[in-house]
Short mmCIF file of C-alpha atoms and ligand atoms in Angstrom, two decimals:
data_model
loop_
_atom_site.label_atom_id
_atom_site.label_comp_id
_atom_site.label_asym_id
_atom_site.label_seq_id
_atom_site.Cartn_x
_atom_site.Cartn_y
_atom_site.Cartn_z
CA MET A 1 -57.30 -96.03 145.15
CA SER A 2 -54.49 -93.95 146.45
CA GLU A 3 -50.96 -94.65 145.46
CA PRO A 4 -48.29 -92.91 147.47
CA ALA A 5 -46.58 -90.22 145.46
CA GLU A 6 -43.07 -90.80 144.22
CA ILE A 7 -40.45 -89.90 146.76
CA PRO A 8 -38.63 -86.92 145.34
CA ALA A 9 -34.98 -87.78 144.76
CA THR A 10 -33.88 -84.17 144.61
CA ARG A 11 -32.99 -82.31 147.72
CA THR A 12 -33.33 -78.61 148.40
CA ALA A 13 -31.69 -78.56 151.82
CA SER A 14 -28.60 -80.34 153.12
CA TYR A 15 -30.57 -82.06 155.87
CA GLU A 16 -33.19 -83.60 153.57
CA ALA A 17 -32.87 -87.36 153.25
CA ASP A 18 -31.89 -89.16 150.07
CA PRO A 19 -34.39 -92.03 149.78
CA GLU A 20 -31.64 -94.65 149.45
CA HIS A 21 -30.08 -93.56 152.74
CA VAL A 22 -33.27 -93.91 154.78
CA HIS A 23 -33.07 -97.15 156.75
CA ARG A 24 -34.48 -96.46 160.20
CA VAL A 25 -36.74 -93.50 160.86
CA LEU A 26 -37.67 -91.81 164.14
CA LEU A 27 -41.26 -90.66 163.58
CA LEU A 28 -42.79 -87.95 165.76
CA TYR A 29 -46.07 -89.70 166.30
CA SER A 30 -49.30 -88.18 167.66
CA GLY A 31 -51.66 -91.06 166.92
CA GLY A 32 -53.72 -88.86 164.59
CA LEU A 33 -54.55 -89.46 160.93
CA ASP A 34 -51.50 -87.79 159.34
CA THR A 35 -48.85 -89.48 161.42
CA SER A 36 -50.65 -92.86 161.40
CA VAL A 37 -50.78 -92.83 157.61
CA MET A 38 -47.15 -91.72 157.68
CA LEU A 39 -46.13 -94.62 159.85
CA LYS A 40 -47.35 -97.11 157.23
CA TRP A 41 -46.32 -94.99 154.28
CA ILE A 42 -42.69 -94.70 155.39
CA GLN A 43 -42.47 -98.48 155.72
CA ASP A 44 -44.01 -98.90 152.24
CA ALA A 45 -42.40 -96.11 150.30
CA TYR A 46 -38.90 -96.25 151.80
CA GLY A 47 -38.81 -99.87 152.91
CA ALA A 48 -37.53 -98.43 156.19
CA GLU A 49 -38.02 -99.37 159.82
CA VAL A 50 -39.90 -96.90 161.98
CA VAL A 51 -39.47 -96.08 165.65
CA CYS A 52 -42.13 -93.75 167.07
CA LEU A 53 -41.80 -91.02 169.67
CA THR A 54 -44.82 -89.45 171.35
CA VAL A 55 -44.19 -86.49 173.63
CA ASN A 56 -46.49 -85.53 176.47
CA LEU A 57 -46.39 -81.76 176.90
CA GLY A 58 -49.59 -81.72 178.91
CA GLN A 59 -52.11 -81.90 176.08
CA PRO A 60 -55.37 -82.76 177.83
CA GLY A 61 -57.29 -85.96 177.25
CA GLU A 62 -54.62 -88.11 175.58
CA ASP A 63 -54.40 -91.82 176.31
CA TYR A 64 -50.73 -92.56 175.67
CA GLU A 65 -51.12 -96.31 176.07
CA VAL A 66 -53.69 -96.30 173.26
CA ILE A 67 -51.35 -94.26 171.05
CA ARG A 68 -48.46 -96.61 171.79
CA GLU A 69 -50.48 -99.70 170.99
CA LYS A 70 -51.74 -98.16 167.77
CA ALA A 71 -48.16 -97.43 166.68
CA LEU A 72 -47.06 -100.98 167.43
CA ARG A 73 -50.07 -102.39 165.60
CA LEU A 74 -49.15 -100.31 162.54
CA GLY A 75 -45.72 -101.87 162.45
CA ALA A 76 -43.54 -99.55 164.54
CA LEU A 77 -40.45 -101.28 165.93
CA ASP A 78 -41.11 -99.43 169.14
CA CYS A 79 -43.04 -96.43 170.42
CA HIS A 80 -41.44 -94.31 173.14
CA VAL A 81 -43.78 -92.14 175.19
CA VAL A 82 -41.98 -89.36 177.01
CA ASP A 83 -43.53 -87.24 179.72
CA ALA A 84 -41.71 -83.94 179.15
CA ARG A 85 -44.07 -81.71 181.12
CA GLU A 86 -41.59 -80.80 183.85
CA GLU A 87 -38.84 -79.96 181.39
CA PHE A 88 -41.28 -78.00 179.23
CA ALA A 89 -42.45 -75.94 182.19
CA ARG A 90 -39.00 -75.38 183.66
CA ASP A 91 -36.89 -74.73 180.57
CA TYR A 92 -39.42 -73.31 178.10
CA LEU A 93 -42.46 -71.86 179.87
CA ALA A 94 -40.61 -70.23 182.80
CA PRO A 95 -38.35 -68.26 180.40
CA ALA A 96 -41.45 -67.34 178.38
CA ILE A 97 -43.12 -65.99 181.52
CA ARG A 98 -40.02 -63.97 182.42
CA ALA A 99 -40.07 -62.56 178.87
CA ASN A 100 -43.82 -61.76 178.95
CA ALA A 101 -43.84 -63.76 175.74
CA LEU A 102 -46.59 -62.87 173.29
CA TYR A 103 -46.16 -62.85 169.53
CA GLY A 104 -48.09 -60.38 167.44
CA GLY A 105 -49.52 -58.89 170.60
CA GLY A 106 -51.64 -61.90 171.48
CA TYR A 107 -50.25 -65.39 170.84
CA PRO A 108 -48.60 -66.88 173.94
CA LEU A 109 -46.43 -69.15 171.79
CA PHE A 110 -47.40 -72.52 173.28
CA THR A 111 -46.84 -74.43 170.03
CA ALA A 112 -43.71 -72.45 169.19
CA LEU A 113 -42.27 -73.24 172.64
CA GLY A 114 -43.12 -76.92 172.40
CA ARG A 115 -41.57 -77.66 169.02
CA PRO A 116 -37.88 -77.16 169.87
CA LEU A 117 -38.29 -79.46 172.88
CA ILE A 118 -40.11 -82.10 170.82
CA ALA A 119 -37.40 -81.92 168.16
CA LYS A 120 -34.62 -82.08 170.77
CA LEU A 121 -36.20 -85.22 172.21
CA ALA A 122 -36.52 -86.62 168.67
CA VAL A 123 -32.78 -86.14 168.19
CA GLU A 124 -31.99 -87.89 171.50
CA HIS A 125 -34.27 -90.83 170.74
CA ALA A 126 -33.15 -91.09 167.11
CA ARG A 127 -29.55 -91.35 168.28
CA SER A 128 -30.23 -93.92 170.96
CA ALA A 129 -32.44 -96.04 168.67
CA GLY A 130 -29.90 -95.98 165.84
CA CYS A 131 -32.08 -94.00 163.42
CA ASP A 132 -30.63 -92.14 160.45
CA THR A 133 -33.67 -89.96 159.76
CA ILE A 134 -36.35 -88.02 161.63
CA ALA A 135 -39.88 -87.76 160.20
CA HIS A 136 -42.52 -85.26 161.24
CA GLY A 137 -46.09 -84.52 160.19
CA CYS A 138 -45.84 -80.78 159.55
CA THR A 139 -47.09 -79.27 156.31
CA GLY A 140 -45.09 -77.01 154.03
CA LYS A 141 -47.22 -74.00 154.86
CA GLY A 142 -46.69 -73.68 158.59
CA ASN A 143 -44.16 -72.53 161.15
CA ASP A 144 -43.80 -75.90 162.81
CA GLN A 145 -41.67 -77.39 160.03
CA VAL A 146 -39.26 -74.47 160.52
CA ARG A 147 -39.03 -75.02 164.27
CA ILE A 148 -38.51 -78.77 164.02
CA GLU A 149 -36.10 -78.85 161.11
CA ALA A 150 -34.06 -75.91 162.39
CA THR A 151 -33.68 -77.76 165.69
CA VAL A 152 -32.65 -81.05 164.11
CA ALA A 153 -30.22 -79.36 161.72
CA THR A 154 -28.71 -77.42 164.63
CA LEU A 155 -28.40 -80.21 167.19
CA ALA A 156 -27.75 -83.18 164.93
CA PRO A 157 -26.16 -82.36 161.57
CA GLU A 158 -25.66 -86.11 161.01
CA LEU A 159 -29.41 -86.79 161.02
CA LYS A 160 -31.63 -86.29 157.97
CA VAL A 161 -35.26 -85.20 157.88
CA ILE A 162 -38.30 -86.27 155.89
CA ALA A 163 -41.62 -84.43 155.92
CA PRO A 164 -43.99 -86.72 153.98
CA VAL A 165 -46.99 -84.37 154.19
CA ARG A 166 -44.97 -81.84 152.19
CA SER A 167 -44.29 -84.26 149.37
CA TRP A 168 -46.80 -87.09 149.22
CA GLN A 169 -49.53 -84.99 147.64
CA MET A 170 -52.34 -86.82 149.37
CA GLY A 171 -55.26 -84.65 150.37
CA ARG A 172 -57.50 -85.52 153.30
CA GLU A 173 -59.70 -87.77 151.20
CA GLU A 174 -56.73 -89.68 149.83
CA GLU A 175 -55.29 -90.06 153.32
CA ILE A 176 -58.57 -91.50 154.58
CA ALA A 177 -58.66 -93.88 151.61
CA TYR A 178 -55.06 -94.89 152.27
CA ALA A 179 -55.91 -95.47 155.93
CA ARG A 180 -58.89 -97.67 155.02
CA GLU A 181 -56.81 -99.68 152.59
CA HIS A 182 -54.07 -100.26 155.12
CA GLY A 183 -56.23 -101.04 158.12
CA ILE A 184 -55.41 -97.83 159.94
CA PRO A 185 -58.19 -97.05 162.42
CA ILE A 186 -59.74 -93.60 161.95
CA LYS A 187 -61.14 -91.77 164.95
CA SER A 188 -64.58 -90.26 164.41
CA SER A 189 -63.06 -86.89 165.30
CA SER A 190 -60.99 -87.26 162.14
CA GLY A 191 -64.20 -86.43 160.36
CA ALA A 192 -64.11 -89.47 158.13
CA GLU A 193 -67.87 -89.39 157.80
CA GLY A 194 -68.29 -85.72 157.19
CA GLU A 195 -66.69 -82.41 157.68
CA ALA A 196 -62.95 -82.12 158.11
CA PRO A 197 -62.11 -81.41 161.76
CA TYR A 198 -60.33 -78.30 162.98
CA SER A 199 -56.59 -78.58 162.92
CA ILE A 200 -55.65 -78.64 166.60
CA ASP A 201 -52.42 -78.33 168.50
CA ASP A 202 -52.27 -78.13 172.27
CA ASN A 203 -50.13 -78.44 175.37
CA LEU A 204 -49.98 -77.19 178.97
CA TRP A 205 -49.83 -73.56 177.86
CA GLY A 206 -52.71 -73.48 175.37
CA ARG A 207 -54.61 -74.82 172.42
CA SER A 208 -54.90 -73.64 168.83
CA SER A 209 -57.56 -74.30 166.24
CA GLU A 210 -57.17 -73.64 162.53
CA GLY A 211 -59.06 -74.49 159.35
CA ARG A 212 -62.75 -74.67 158.38
CA TRP A 213 -64.64 -71.37 158.90
CA ILE A 214 -61.67 -69.94 160.81
CA GLU A 215 -60.16 -69.24 157.37
CA ASP A 216 -63.08 -66.91 156.63
CA LEU A 217 -62.10 -63.66 158.31
CA GLU A 218 -65.68 -62.43 158.30
CA HIS A 219 -66.92 -65.49 160.15
CA ALA A 220 -67.29 -64.94 163.91
CA PRO A 221 -66.22 -67.91 166.07
CA GLU A 222 -68.65 -70.80 166.24
CA ASP A 223 -69.25 -72.20 169.69
CA ASP A 224 -67.93 -75.69 168.97
CA VAL A 225 -64.37 -74.46 168.50
CA PHE A 226 -64.04 -73.76 172.23
CA GLN A 227 -63.04 -77.00 173.92
CA LEU A 228 -60.99 -75.60 176.77
CA VAL A 229 -62.42 -72.23 177.77
CA THR A 230 -66.04 -71.74 178.81
CA ARG A 231 -67.74 -69.20 176.58
CA PRO A 232 -67.80 -65.93 178.57
CA GLU A 233 -71.59 -65.70 178.26
CA GLU A 234 -71.85 -69.05 180.05
CA ALA A 235 -69.28 -68.25 182.73
CA PRO A 236 -70.37 -67.90 186.39
CA ASP A 237 -72.28 -64.77 187.38
CA GLU A 238 -70.03 -64.34 190.42
CA PRO A 239 -66.48 -63.04 189.99
CA GLU A 240 -63.58 -64.96 191.52
CA LEU A 241 -60.41 -63.55 193.06
CA VAL A 242 -57.17 -65.39 192.52
CA GLU A 243 -53.77 -64.67 194.05
CA LEU A 244 -50.58 -65.60 192.24
CA GLY A 245 -47.31 -65.50 194.16
CA PHE A 246 -44.05 -65.11 192.20
CA GLU A 247 -40.42 -65.73 193.08
CA HIS A 248 -37.77 -64.43 190.69
CA GLY A 249 -40.30 -63.99 187.93
CA VAL A 250 -41.84 -67.46 188.12
CA PRO A 251 -45.20 -68.24 189.74
CA VAL A 252 -44.86 -70.48 192.79
CA THR A 253 -48.12 -70.15 194.73
CA LEU A 254 -51.78 -70.11 193.78
CA ASN A 255 -54.09 -68.72 196.45
CA GLY A 256 -51.34 -69.22 198.97
CA GLU A 257 -50.70 -72.85 198.13
CA ARG A 258 -47.21 -73.74 196.95
CA LEU A 259 -47.28 -75.78 193.74
CA GLY A 260 -44.82 -77.08 191.18
CA LEU A 261 -44.95 -75.12 187.93
CA VAL A 262 -46.80 -77.85 186.01
CA GLU A 263 -49.51 -78.16 188.68
CA LEU A 264 -49.73 -74.41 189.09
CA ILE A 265 -50.24 -73.92 185.35
CA GLU A 266 -52.86 -76.68 185.24
CA ALA A 267 -54.74 -75.25 188.21
CA SER A 268 -54.56 -71.70 186.82
CA ALA A 269 -55.85 -72.94 183.47
CA GLU A 270 -58.81 -74.58 185.13
CA ILE A 271 -59.86 -71.49 187.07
CA ALA A 272 -59.39 -69.09 184.16
CA ALA A 273 -61.14 -71.44 181.72
CA ARG A 274 -64.14 -71.66 184.03
CA HIS A 275 -64.46 -67.86 183.85
CA GLY A 276 -64.15 -67.64 180.09
CA VAL A 277 -60.65 -66.17 180.24
CA GLY A 278 -58.05 -66.83 177.54
CA ILE A 279 -59.86 -66.73 174.20
CA ILE A 280 -57.76 -65.10 171.49
CA ASP A 281 -59.00 -64.63 167.91
CA HIS A 282 -55.72 -63.84 166.19
CA ILE A 283 -54.49 -62.79 162.78
CA GLU A 284 -50.90 -63.87 162.49
CA ASP A 285 -47.92 -63.23 160.22
CA ARG A 286 -46.30 -66.61 159.73
CA ILE A 287 -42.60 -66.97 159.09
CA VAL A 288 -43.28 -68.57 155.72
CA GLY A 289 -45.01 -65.45 154.43
CA LEU A 290 -48.65 -66.34 154.96
CA LYS A 291 -51.10 -64.32 157.00
CA VAL A 292 -53.41 -66.72 158.86
CA ARG A 293 -56.16 -66.64 161.45
CA ASP A 294 -55.92 -68.81 164.57
CA ILE A 295 -58.37 -69.28 167.42
CA TYR A 296 -56.40 -69.75 170.61
CA GLU A 297 -57.53 -70.87 174.05
CA ALA A 298 -54.80 -70.08 176.53
CA PRO A 299 -56.39 -69.72 179.96
CA ALA A 300 -53.24 -70.23 182.08
CA ALA A 301 -51.24 -67.78 180.00
CA ALA A 302 -54.07 -65.24 180.16
CA LEU A 303 -53.84 -65.31 183.95
CA ILE A 304 -50.12 -65.69 184.55
CA LEU A 305 -48.63 -63.37 181.90
CA PRO A 306 -50.52 -60.20 182.92
CA ALA A 307 -49.81 -60.95 186.59
CA HIS A 308 -46.11 -61.36 185.89
CA GLN A 309 -45.97 -58.22 183.81
CA GLU A 310 -47.70 -56.22 186.53
CA LEU A 311 -45.25 -57.36 189.17
CA GLU A 312 -42.28 -56.70 186.90
CA HIS A 313 -43.52 -53.17 186.23
CA LEU A 314 -43.78 -52.61 189.95
CA VAL A 315 -40.24 -53.65 190.83
CA CYS A 316 -38.50 -52.12 187.80
CA THR A 317 -37.69 -48.50 187.05
CA ILE A 318 -39.22 -46.52 184.19
CA HIS A 319 -36.03 -47.10 182.17
CA GLN A 320 -36.00 -50.86 182.73
CA ASN A 321 -39.68 -51.05 181.84
CA GLN A 322 -39.24 -49.04 178.64
CA PHE A 323 -36.26 -51.12 177.57
CA LYS A 324 -37.50 -54.58 178.42
CA ALA A 325 -40.65 -54.38 176.32
CA GLY A 326 -38.48 -54.25 173.19
CA LEU A 327 -36.40 -57.23 174.34
CA ASP A 328 -39.56 -59.16 175.20
CA ARG A 329 -40.82 -58.60 171.68
CA GLN A 330 -37.49 -59.72 170.18
CA TRP A 331 -37.46 -62.84 172.37
CA SER A 332 -40.99 -63.76 171.28
CA TYR A 333 -40.16 -63.19 167.64
CA LEU A 334 -37.09 -65.45 167.76
CA VAL A 335 -39.08 -68.21 169.43
CA TYR A 336 -42.00 -67.83 167.04
CA ALA A 337 -39.60 -67.92 164.12
CA GLY A 338 -38.06 -71.24 165.13
CA LEU A 339 -34.72 -69.84 166.31
CA TRP A 340 -34.83 -71.25 169.84
CA TRP A 341 -31.15 -72.28 169.61
CA GLU A 342 -29.99 -68.87 168.35
CA PRO A 343 -27.47 -67.38 170.82
CA LEU A 344 -29.36 -64.08 170.88
CA ARG A 345 -32.15 -65.96 172.65
CA SER A 346 -29.86 -67.05 175.47
CA ASP A 347 -28.28 -63.57 175.57
CA LEU A 348 -31.77 -62.17 176.06
CA ASP A 349 -32.54 -64.83 178.66
CA ALA A 350 -29.56 -63.67 180.70
CA TYR A 351 -31.06 -60.19 180.76
CA MET A 352 -34.54 -61.52 181.55
CA GLU A 353 -33.15 -63.52 184.48
CA HIS A 354 -31.20 -60.59 185.84
CA VAL A 355 -34.24 -58.31 185.80
CA ASN A 356 -36.48 -61.04 187.19
CA ALA A 357 -34.22 -61.68 190.18
CA LEU A 358 -36.34 -59.01 191.93
CA VAL A 359 -39.72 -60.05 190.53
CA THR A 360 -41.02 -61.52 193.76
CA GLY A 361 -44.39 -60.75 195.27
CA THR A 362 -48.10 -61.38 194.95
CA ILE A 363 -50.66 -60.24 192.42
CA GLY A 364 -54.42 -60.51 192.92
CA ILE A 365 -56.57 -60.92 189.83
CA LYS A 366 -60.31 -60.74 189.50
CA LEU A 367 -61.85 -63.12 186.96
CA TYR A 368 -65.25 -62.40 185.55
CA LYS A 369 -66.94 -63.43 182.30
CA GLY A 370 -63.95 -63.47 179.99
CA HIS A 371 -61.91 -60.81 181.78
CA ALA A 372 -58.93 -61.09 184.10
CA ARG A 373 -58.05 -57.82 185.77
CA VAL A 374 -55.24 -57.16 188.20
CA VAL A 375 -56.73 -55.72 191.39
CA THR A 376 -53.99 -56.03 194.05
CA ARG A 377 -50.18 -56.02 194.10
CA SER A 378 -47.57 -56.47 196.76
CA SER A 379 -43.81 -56.90 196.64
CA PRO A 380 -40.92 -56.27 199.01
CA ASN A 381 -39.04 -54.96 195.95
CA ALA A 382 -41.62 -52.50 194.66
CA VAL A 383 -40.10 -49.19 193.64
CA TYR A 384 -43.06 -47.61 195.30
CA ASP A 385 -43.61 -45.38 198.29
CA ALA A 386 -47.23 -44.68 199.10
CA SER A 387 -46.41 -41.46 200.89
CA LEU A 388 -44.43 -40.17 197.90
CA ALA A 389 -47.11 -41.12 195.40
CA SER A 390 -49.91 -39.65 197.47
CA PHE A 391 -51.63 -36.45 196.35
CA ALA A 392 -52.05 -35.52 199.95
CA GLU A 393 -48.47 -35.21 201.09
CA SER A 394 -45.29 -33.39 200.26
CA GLY A 395 -41.79 -33.66 201.64
CA GLY A 396 -39.27 -36.44 202.07
CA LEU A 397 -37.58 -37.31 198.80
CA PHE A 398 -40.11 -35.36 196.78
CA SER A 399 -40.09 -31.60 196.70
CA GLN A 400 -43.00 -30.16 194.78
CA SER A 401 -41.29 -26.81 194.61
CA ALA A 402 -38.53 -28.48 192.53
CA SER A 403 -41.01 -29.45 189.83
CA PRO A 404 -41.09 -26.19 187.83
CA GLY A 405 -37.31 -26.26 187.47
CA PHE A 406 -37.46 -29.81 186.28
CA ILE A 407 -40.13 -28.96 183.71
CA GLU A 408 -38.12 -26.02 182.42
CA LEU A 409 -35.09 -28.18 181.64
CA TRP A 410 -36.98 -31.35 180.66
CA SER A 411 -38.88 -29.52 177.93
CA LEU A 412 -36.00 -27.26 176.80
CA GLN A 413 -35.04 -28.95 173.52
CA SER A 414 -38.63 -29.63 172.56
CA ARG A 415 -39.53 -25.97 173.11
CA MET A 416 -36.54 -24.73 171.12
CA ALA A 417 -37.43 -27.04 168.21
CA TRP A 418 -41.08 -26.01 168.28
CA ARG A 419 -40.13 -22.32 168.04
CA LEU A 420 -37.66 -23.02 165.24
CA HIS A 421 -40.18 -24.95 163.17
CA ASN A 422 -43.25 -22.85 163.86
CA GLU A 423 -42.08 -19.22 163.87
N1 LIG B 501 -50.05 -70.44 164.60
C1 LIG B 501 -49.43 -71.06 165.71
C2 LIG B 501 -47.97 -71.19 165.51
O1 LIG B 501 -47.48 -70.97 164.46
C3 LIG B 501 -50.09 -72.40 166.02
C4 LIG B 501 -49.71 -73.49 165.10
C5 LIG B 501 -50.42 -74.76 165.43
N2 LIG B 501 -49.79 -75.89 164.79
C6 LIG B 501 -50.45 -76.93 164.31
N3 LIG B 501 -49.73 -77.87 163.76
N4 LIG B 501 -51.76 -77.04 164.33
O2 LIG B 501 -47.24 -71.50 166.41
#
């Protein structure tokens, strides 16, 4: 028998809800075990009404009608399903592409980019449905709680937050027992009959898996974790060439065909996944202090980000390229750390947009058994002159006889310092 834990009456943060002030809750609902148990538990423990919100960010294989019906069956007043793919691509992924966004050198931030949008939509729906509180299913050990609560506290200081998973002290077994007791259907993938499943999060831009053997750093990935990307050893024996066309830093064509950003990302993901491209086995420094391992599958990002970066390098000067890498890293860190609404992020975006005004052109990439390699580039804005770069020619803007004078002055301070320190 599982009794829900006492609701803690003490608050640590200003935005945490006092139990007696919780009357109608907007629950961010995925249809999975945690949030389904939560849907019942909030009604029981708080005596509150629950309105659900499910956000479609392009996670593959979801049946939103099934999720909606499940929510209603579990007593939700209503369940809103929002297709936010276009907004996600336009306002979150396009800026990420312009910023070559990777955290810790490898994570393309799909979850981190999705959370502020999900939380913003939660605020909008909470307000229009007359809710006083927003509930989410994040644990106390992850980054997602930071991203969601920071967003709610920023955009809607009048709304309170509850995070039942952080306080109810039910483990997996207790949750399953609670679900059984309360007639909450459990999907077989919830592992009710055996092993706990991986903890998954996914959207248009990628998929993460955590838990189980992934927590053992010495354990190499097991095949069953890969649900999106073909294992490279099973990928086709023939390479495939793909051409991505960019305008102002955003991809607009795939193999010459003009596509909206959502479709282009989906189509890129499919091609890259087929060739085993986009597997990332990542050790990550979380904002809450933990170091964790994640297995990521991000096929679209693994194709589009390197192509964008290549084109940007081509149209920018050495100084712009040196400088932007630092700003890219700062942008990614802010987004990872849940500070999407921080003005520094929009300051950086202004710079990213200005630089990317010239990032127009086409990049060809060869895909083969887990690798994506840039093989061709073209841009009207390339700071490139084949005759200047050539070994064969001299003249025009480049005078080889000027080089020794340049080297003399360029190395002057370094040579003086060397002599000083070594003689
Ligand atoms: N480590 C990644 C991040 O912090 C992925 C988190 C996935 N979230 C989840 N609830 N499974 O953004």
